[in-house]
Amino acid sequence: MASIMEGPLSKWTNVMKGWQYRWFVLDYNAGLLSYYTSKDKMMRGSRRGCVRLRGAVIGIDDEDDSTFTITVDQKTFHFQARDADEREKWIHALEGTILRHTLQLREAETGFVPSVQDFDKKLAEADAYLQILIDQLKLFDEKIKDCKEDESRRKIENLKETTCSMVESIKHCIVLLQIAKSTINPVDGIFQPPLDTPVVNTTMPTQTTLPTGSGPSGPSSGVASPAHIPLPSHSVPDFSYSSSEDEFYDADEFYQSSTSPKHCIDPSGPPAASPLTNEETALKRPDTAESLNSSMSNGTTDADPFDSHDDRDDDGEGESVEEHKSVIMHLLSQVRLGMDLTKVVLPTFILERRSLLEMYADFFAHPDLFVSITDHPEPRERMVQVVKWYLSAFHAGRKGSVAKKPYNPILGEVFYCHWDLPSETEEPSPHMETVSEGPVPWSSTNSVCFVAEQVSHHPPISAFYAECLRRRIQFNAHIWTKSKFLGMSIGVHNIGQGCVSCLDYDEHYILTFPNGYGRSILTVPWVELGGECNISCSKSGYSANIVFHTKPFYGGKKHRITAEIFAPNDKRSFCSIEGEWNGVMYAKWATGENTVFIDTKRMGIIKKKVRKLEDQLDYESRRLWRDVTLNLKLKDIDAATEAKHRLEEKQRAEARERKENEQQWETRLFHEDGECWVYDEPLLKRLGAQRH
């Protein structure tokens, strides 16, 4: 058996509940990843187990740079490399092996080489079968609902269960076909055969021939394509196996255990970063019962100059991706593992019916918590309130259980809105009724005003600003989004920072943002947050550390957060917080007291107010995207796609014109200040001008 790569990796075991050091050998010709308890055992031919790579799918998680998974034979195997570079070498070699044994097996048997058109034909057939089965599932639901006899109902439910299994199998087949097509016909049009890569040994640069097996001696760098080497069928087992069948693979995604790869590192093996999560195992559906209900009314009257309606409140926003044809084909035909998604065109039907700029306004769905920061006389209390507002800011962004993507803002696009604070009952004095300047001059002095602008297209950077004049508080932020395809997930890195400024105390709280992940993109997509964030105030010295935990490999809860708040020069926190960012969070204080910190389920979201479309400027978000939004509501995907295309083409034409005329784009409301984007006329600047 000839190896293309060998070296140490750690693997997760269910028996010992942790990572174990093993010596792995990748046999390119046999399509096997074998492992041994040590290199010496490998030399003796004492194989502990192996993973058959034909038909396998590799998954990674951007929250961790050392772990990866291989899903095959309805099992998911978990591995941990020393670092990101070593993981990349293994994945590159594994992808080449999987490509050959998944895509070129037919050529070895019949001499037929499949073309892109062949893949398209098979994809169309598989997609058609998928839609037939999905329609059949709907009929089963109707029959179960109308069926009055228990025996008949049980038969229909059994048929439905079988059909669901078939749906999942076809989805998996479509994924493999898409990956195959994308590999032989990559986005950049260039295919580099993995065999051109020299044999890699992670400990020594030599090729090793093992005494077990009887395959060819090794790959040759002079071969133009991996398909032209004969496949030794007698050396490949029918299924992946381990000497202890329970020790290796993820048999149940929801396995309840207090130990998991999330928290365990193999002490005997090579040092490796702690993993965070794995891709969805065996294409299982996550629990999508979480939903958010607002206690506030929506809609407007003719006399109301503002629109409080959220387009996501309309019916149809929560349907499964299965409702749409060719979702997997649209999403996966353009992407490869680890690929930057900045320039990838996603299908229109997964759009959320609002701009990303409007989504950022969700940070202020609880404006009363934001302005109450200034109510506290002590810096310690103000820091606690900043953390409370920050942790309340994420749950409002998800109206339903199905994750969808907001519109990518057009360069120069802006979004305005405001919130009227509910706590103020007294009537404002006449001269304080409305503001004459600021980001939203048609709001009152007791409103929280918000404005956002897309200040850059490449890279995509959004800047946003909020203030409350009466409370003398403001917030300025910018976020640069970078997306990656992670196999069964899509990761979005939010690069940037925000700053809460309490003007009466001359305090500035610098904060960062978590990353976002779209999970289960093959079934019902759902969002989770991940990463470590910080809040700090240089003047008072108070700080907070917040960790958004991604779901671990086995068991564990979704959407979990932990946080600690520190006093100046103190290494021990005076407040520890734990819970779920879309649920209840509990605080444990240094005094020993335990309290509910935030309960998002009981908090009513205050509706933002936006000017009606006829009063908006042409480049305001809702007016700019109105045709796309309308057609998505009407479920006219073709018309929505056409409207979106017109906007994008207009943006490209304007960019070409600026380039020809050697003109630089000038932002409308924000300017660059070092590495940050700052609002041109913040409250601090306006109040300073008034004093002078």
PDB file of C-alpha atoms in Angstrom, residues 544-660:
ATOM      1  CA  ALA A 544     -15.828  42.547  29.790  1.00  0.00           C
ATOM      2  CA  ASN A 545     -15.020  39.342  27.949  1.00  0.00           C
ATOM      3  CA  ILE A 546     -17.885  37.624  26.081  1.00  0.00           C
ATOM      4  CA  VAL A 547     -17.727  34.232  24.361  1.00  0.00           C
ATOM      5  CA  PHE A 548     -20.374  33.088  21.881  1.00  0.00           C
ATOM      6  CA  HIS A 549     -20.107  29.286  21.899  1.00  0.00           C
ATOM      7  CA  THR A 550     -20.835  27.305  18.761  1.00  0.00           C
ATOM      8  CA  LYS A 551     -22.599  23.984  19.235  1.00  0.00           C
ATOM      9  CA  PRO A 552     -20.102  21.229  20.201  1.00  0.00           C
ATOM     10  CA  PHE A 553     -19.734  17.932  18.354  1.00  0.00           C
ATOM     11  CA  TYR A 554     -21.838  15.929  20.802  1.00  0.00           C
ATOM     12  CA  GLY A 555     -24.773  17.180  22.824  1.00  0.00           C
ATOM     13  CA  GLY A 556     -24.639  20.682  24.185  1.00  0.00           C
ATOM     14  CA  LYS A 557     -26.977  23.585  23.596  1.00  0.00           C
ATOM     15  CA  LYS A 558     -27.184  25.983  20.708  1.00  0.00           C
ATOM     16  CA  HIS A 559     -26.701  29.743  21.091  1.00  0.00           C
ATOM     17  CA  ARG A 560     -24.809  29.547  24.404  1.00  0.00           C
ATOM     18  CA  ILE A 561     -22.844  32.520  25.752  1.00  0.00           C
ATOM     19  CA  THR A 562     -20.578  33.067  28.721  1.00  0.00           C
ATOM     20  CA  ALA A 563     -19.297  36.436  29.877  1.00  0.00           C
ATOM     21  CA  GLU A 564     -17.249  37.977  32.658  1.00  0.00           C
ATOM     22  CA  ILE A 565     -17.039  41.605  33.781  1.00  0.00           C
ATOM     23  CA  PHE A 566     -13.843  42.873  35.401  1.00  0.00           C
ATOM     24  CA  ALA A 567     -13.034  45.861  37.594  1.00  0.00           C
ATOM     25  CA  PRO A 568      -9.862  47.908  36.827  1.00  0.00           C
ATOM     26  CA  ASN A 569      -6.642  45.941  37.383  1.00  0.00           C
ATOM     27  CA  ASP A 570      -8.567  42.947  38.708  1.00  0.00           C
ATOM     28  CA  LYS A 571      -7.971  39.491  37.253  1.00  0.00           C
ATOM     29  CA  ARG A 572     -11.016  38.009  38.953  1.00  0.00           C
ATOM     30  CA  SER A 573     -14.406  38.996  37.571  1.00  0.00           C
ATOM     31  CA  PHE A 574     -17.075  40.492  39.800  1.00  0.00           C
ATOM     32  CA  CYS A 575     -19.871  39.198  37.562  1.00  0.00           C
ATOM     33  CA  SER A 576     -20.128  35.963  35.541  1.00  0.00           C
ATOM     34  CA  ILE A 577     -22.916  35.529  32.986  1.00  0.00           C
ATOM     35  CA  GLU A 578     -24.125  32.348  31.312  1.00  0.00           C
ATOM     36  CA  GLY A 579     -27.109  31.416  29.179  1.00  0.00           C
ATOM     37  CA  GLU A 580     -28.373  31.704  25.618  1.00  0.00           C
ATOM     38  CA  TRP A 581     -28.170  34.909  23.598  1.00  0.00           C
ATOM     39  CA  ASN A 582     -31.699  34.320  22.239  1.00  0.00           C
ATOM     40  CA  GLY A 583     -33.103  33.105  25.561  1.00  0.00           C
ATOM     41  CA  VAL A 584     -32.387  33.645  29.251  1.00  0.00           C
ATOM     42  CA  MET A 585     -29.008  34.752  30.647  1.00  0.00           C
ATOM     43  CA  TYR A 586     -28.137  34.454  34.340  1.00  0.00           C
ATOM     44  CA  ALA A 587     -25.612  36.453  36.365  1.00  0.00           C
ATOM     45  CA  LYS A 588     -23.544  35.215  39.300  1.00  0.00           C
ATOM     46  CA  TRP A 589     -22.105  38.080  41.336  1.00  0.00           C
ATOM     47  CA  ALA A 590     -18.970  38.135  43.471  1.00  0.00           C
ATOM     48  CA  THR A 591     -21.242  38.430  46.518  1.00  0.00           C
ATOM     49  CA  GLY A 592     -22.630  34.970  45.762  1.00  0.00           C
ATOM     50  CA  GLU A 593     -25.977  36.291  44.562  1.00  0.00           C
ATOM     51  CA  ASN A 594     -27.548  34.724  41.452  1.00  0.00           C
ATOM     52  CA  THR A 595     -29.945  36.778  39.334  1.00  0.00           C
ATOM     53  CA  VAL A 596     -31.602  36.787  35.930  1.00  0.00           C
ATOM     54  CA  PHE A 597     -29.427  39.112  33.854  1.00  0.00           C
ATOM     55  CA  ILE A 598     -31.586  39.235  30.704  1.00  0.00           C
ATOM     56  CA  ASP A 599     -34.660  37.295  29.599  1.00  0.00           C
ATOM     57  CA  THR A 600     -35.080  37.965  25.879  1.00  0.00           C
ATOM     58  CA  LYS A 601     -38.241  35.846  25.767  1.00  0.00           C
ATOM     59  CA  ARG A 602     -40.029  38.346  27.994  1.00  0.00           C
ATOM     60  CA  MET A 603     -38.645  41.498  26.404  1.00  0.00           C
ATOM     61  CA  GLY A 604     -40.884  43.263  23.929  1.00  0.00           C
ATOM     62  CA  ILE A 605     -39.091  44.505  20.832  1.00  0.00           C
ATOM     63  CA  ILE A 606     -39.756  48.174  20.144  1.00  0.00           C
ATOM     64  CA  LYS A 607     -40.627  48.742  16.490  1.00  0.00           C
ATOM     65  CA  LYS A 608     -38.376  51.068  14.558  1.00  0.00           C
ATOM     66  CA  LYS A 609     -40.006  53.831  12.542  1.00  0.00           C
ATOM     67  CA  VAL A 610     -39.030  54.408   8.936  1.00  0.00           C
ATOM     68  CA  ARG A 611     -40.256  57.085   6.548  1.00  0.00           C
ATOM     69  CA  LYS A 612     -42.770  55.838   3.997  1.00  0.00           C
ATOM     70  CA  LEU A 613     -41.397  54.916   0.578  1.00  0.00           C
ATOM     71  CA  GLU A 614     -42.778  58.021  -1.128  1.00  0.00           C
ATOM     72  CA  ASP A 615     -40.878  60.224   1.327  1.00  0.00           C
ATOM     73  CA  GLN A 616     -37.570  58.414   1.004  1.00  0.00           C
ATOM     74  CA  LEU A 617     -34.584  59.353  -1.130  1.00  0.00           C
ATOM     75  CA  ASP A 618     -33.798  57.181  -4.147  1.00  0.00           C
ATOM     76  CA  TYR A 619     -30.747  55.661  -2.449  1.00  0.00           C
ATOM     77  CA  GLU A 620     -32.490  54.738   0.819  1.00  0.00           C
ATOM     78  CA  SER A 621     -32.603  50.983   1.409  1.00  0.00           C
ATOM     79  CA  ARG A 622     -36.322  50.235   1.298  1.00  0.00           C
ATOM     80  CA  ARG A 623     -36.945  52.413  -1.750  1.00  0.00           C
ATOM     81  CA  LEU A 624     -33.840  51.116  -3.506  1.00  0.00           C
ATOM     82  CA  TRP A 625     -34.831  47.461  -3.037  1.00  0.00           C
ATOM     83  CA  ARG A 626     -38.613  47.911  -3.278  1.00  0.00           C
ATOM     84  CA  ASP A 627     -39.026  45.930  -6.536  1.00  0.00           C
ATOM     85  CA  VAL A 628     -37.010  42.993  -5.194  1.00  0.00           C
ATOM     86  CA  THR A 629     -38.955  43.015  -1.929  1.00  0.00           C
ATOM     87  CA  LEU A 630     -42.333  43.228  -3.640  1.00  0.00           C
ATOM     88  CA  ASN A 631     -41.649  40.324  -5.978  1.00  0.00           C
ATOM     89  CA  LEU A 632     -40.263  38.173  -3.155  1.00  0.00           C
ATOM     90  CA  LYS A 633     -43.524  38.802  -1.276  1.00  0.00           C
ATOM     91  CA  LEU A 634     -45.422  37.731  -4.383  1.00  0.00           C
ATOM     92  CA  LYS A 635     -43.122  34.681  -4.698  1.00  0.00           C
ATOM     93  CA  ASP A 636     -42.185  35.776  -8.201  1.00  0.00           C
ATOM     94  CA  ILE A 637     -38.564  34.690  -8.002  1.00  0.00           C
ATOM     95  CA  ASP A 638     -37.772  35.465 -11.651  1.00  0.00           C
ATOM     96  CA  ALA A 639     -39.011  39.056 -11.331  1.00  0.00           C
ATOM     97  CA  ALA A 640     -37.155  39.496  -8.042  1.00  0.00           C
ATOM     98  CA  THR A 641     -33.957  38.175  -9.604  1.00  0.00           C
ATOM     99  CA  GLU A 642     -34.354  40.531 -12.560  1.00  0.00           C
ATOM    100  CA  ALA A 643     -34.907  43.527 -10.254  1.00  0.00           C
ATOM    101  CA  LYS A 644     -31.831  42.588  -8.241  1.00  0.00           C
ATOM    102  CA  HIS A 645     -29.818  42.211 -11.438  1.00  0.00           C
ATOM    103  CA  ARG A 646     -30.820  45.704 -12.600  1.00  0.00           C
ATOM    104  CA  LEU A 647     -29.574  47.232  -9.355  1.00  0.00           C
ATOM    105  CA  GLU A 648     -26.271  45.380  -9.550  1.00  0.00           C
ATOM    106  CA  GLU A 649     -25.763  46.287 -13.213  1.00  0.00           C
ATOM    107  CA  LYS A 650     -26.422  49.939 -12.444  1.00  0.00           C
ATOM    108  CA  GLN A 651     -23.807  49.825  -9.697  1.00  0.00           C
ATOM    109  CA  ARG A 652     -21.265  48.239 -12.073  1.00  0.00           C
ATOM    110  CA  ALA A 653     -21.965  50.829 -14.770  1.00  0.00           C
ATOM    111  CA  GLU A 654     -21.463  53.687 -12.298  1.00  0.00           C
ATOM    112  CA  ALA A 655     -18.191  52.114 -11.123  1.00  0.00           C
ATOM    113  CA  ARG A 656     -16.958  51.856 -14.733  1.00  0.00           C
ATOM    114  CA  GLU A 657     -17.881  55.483 -15.358  1.00  0.00           C
ATOM    115  CA  ARG A 658     -15.976  56.653 -12.269  1.00  0.00           C
ATOM    116  CA  LYS A 659     -12.961  54.636 -13.359  1.00  0.00           C
ATOM    117  CA  GLU A 660     -13.027  56.099 -16.869  1.00  0.00           C
TER     118      GLU A 660
END
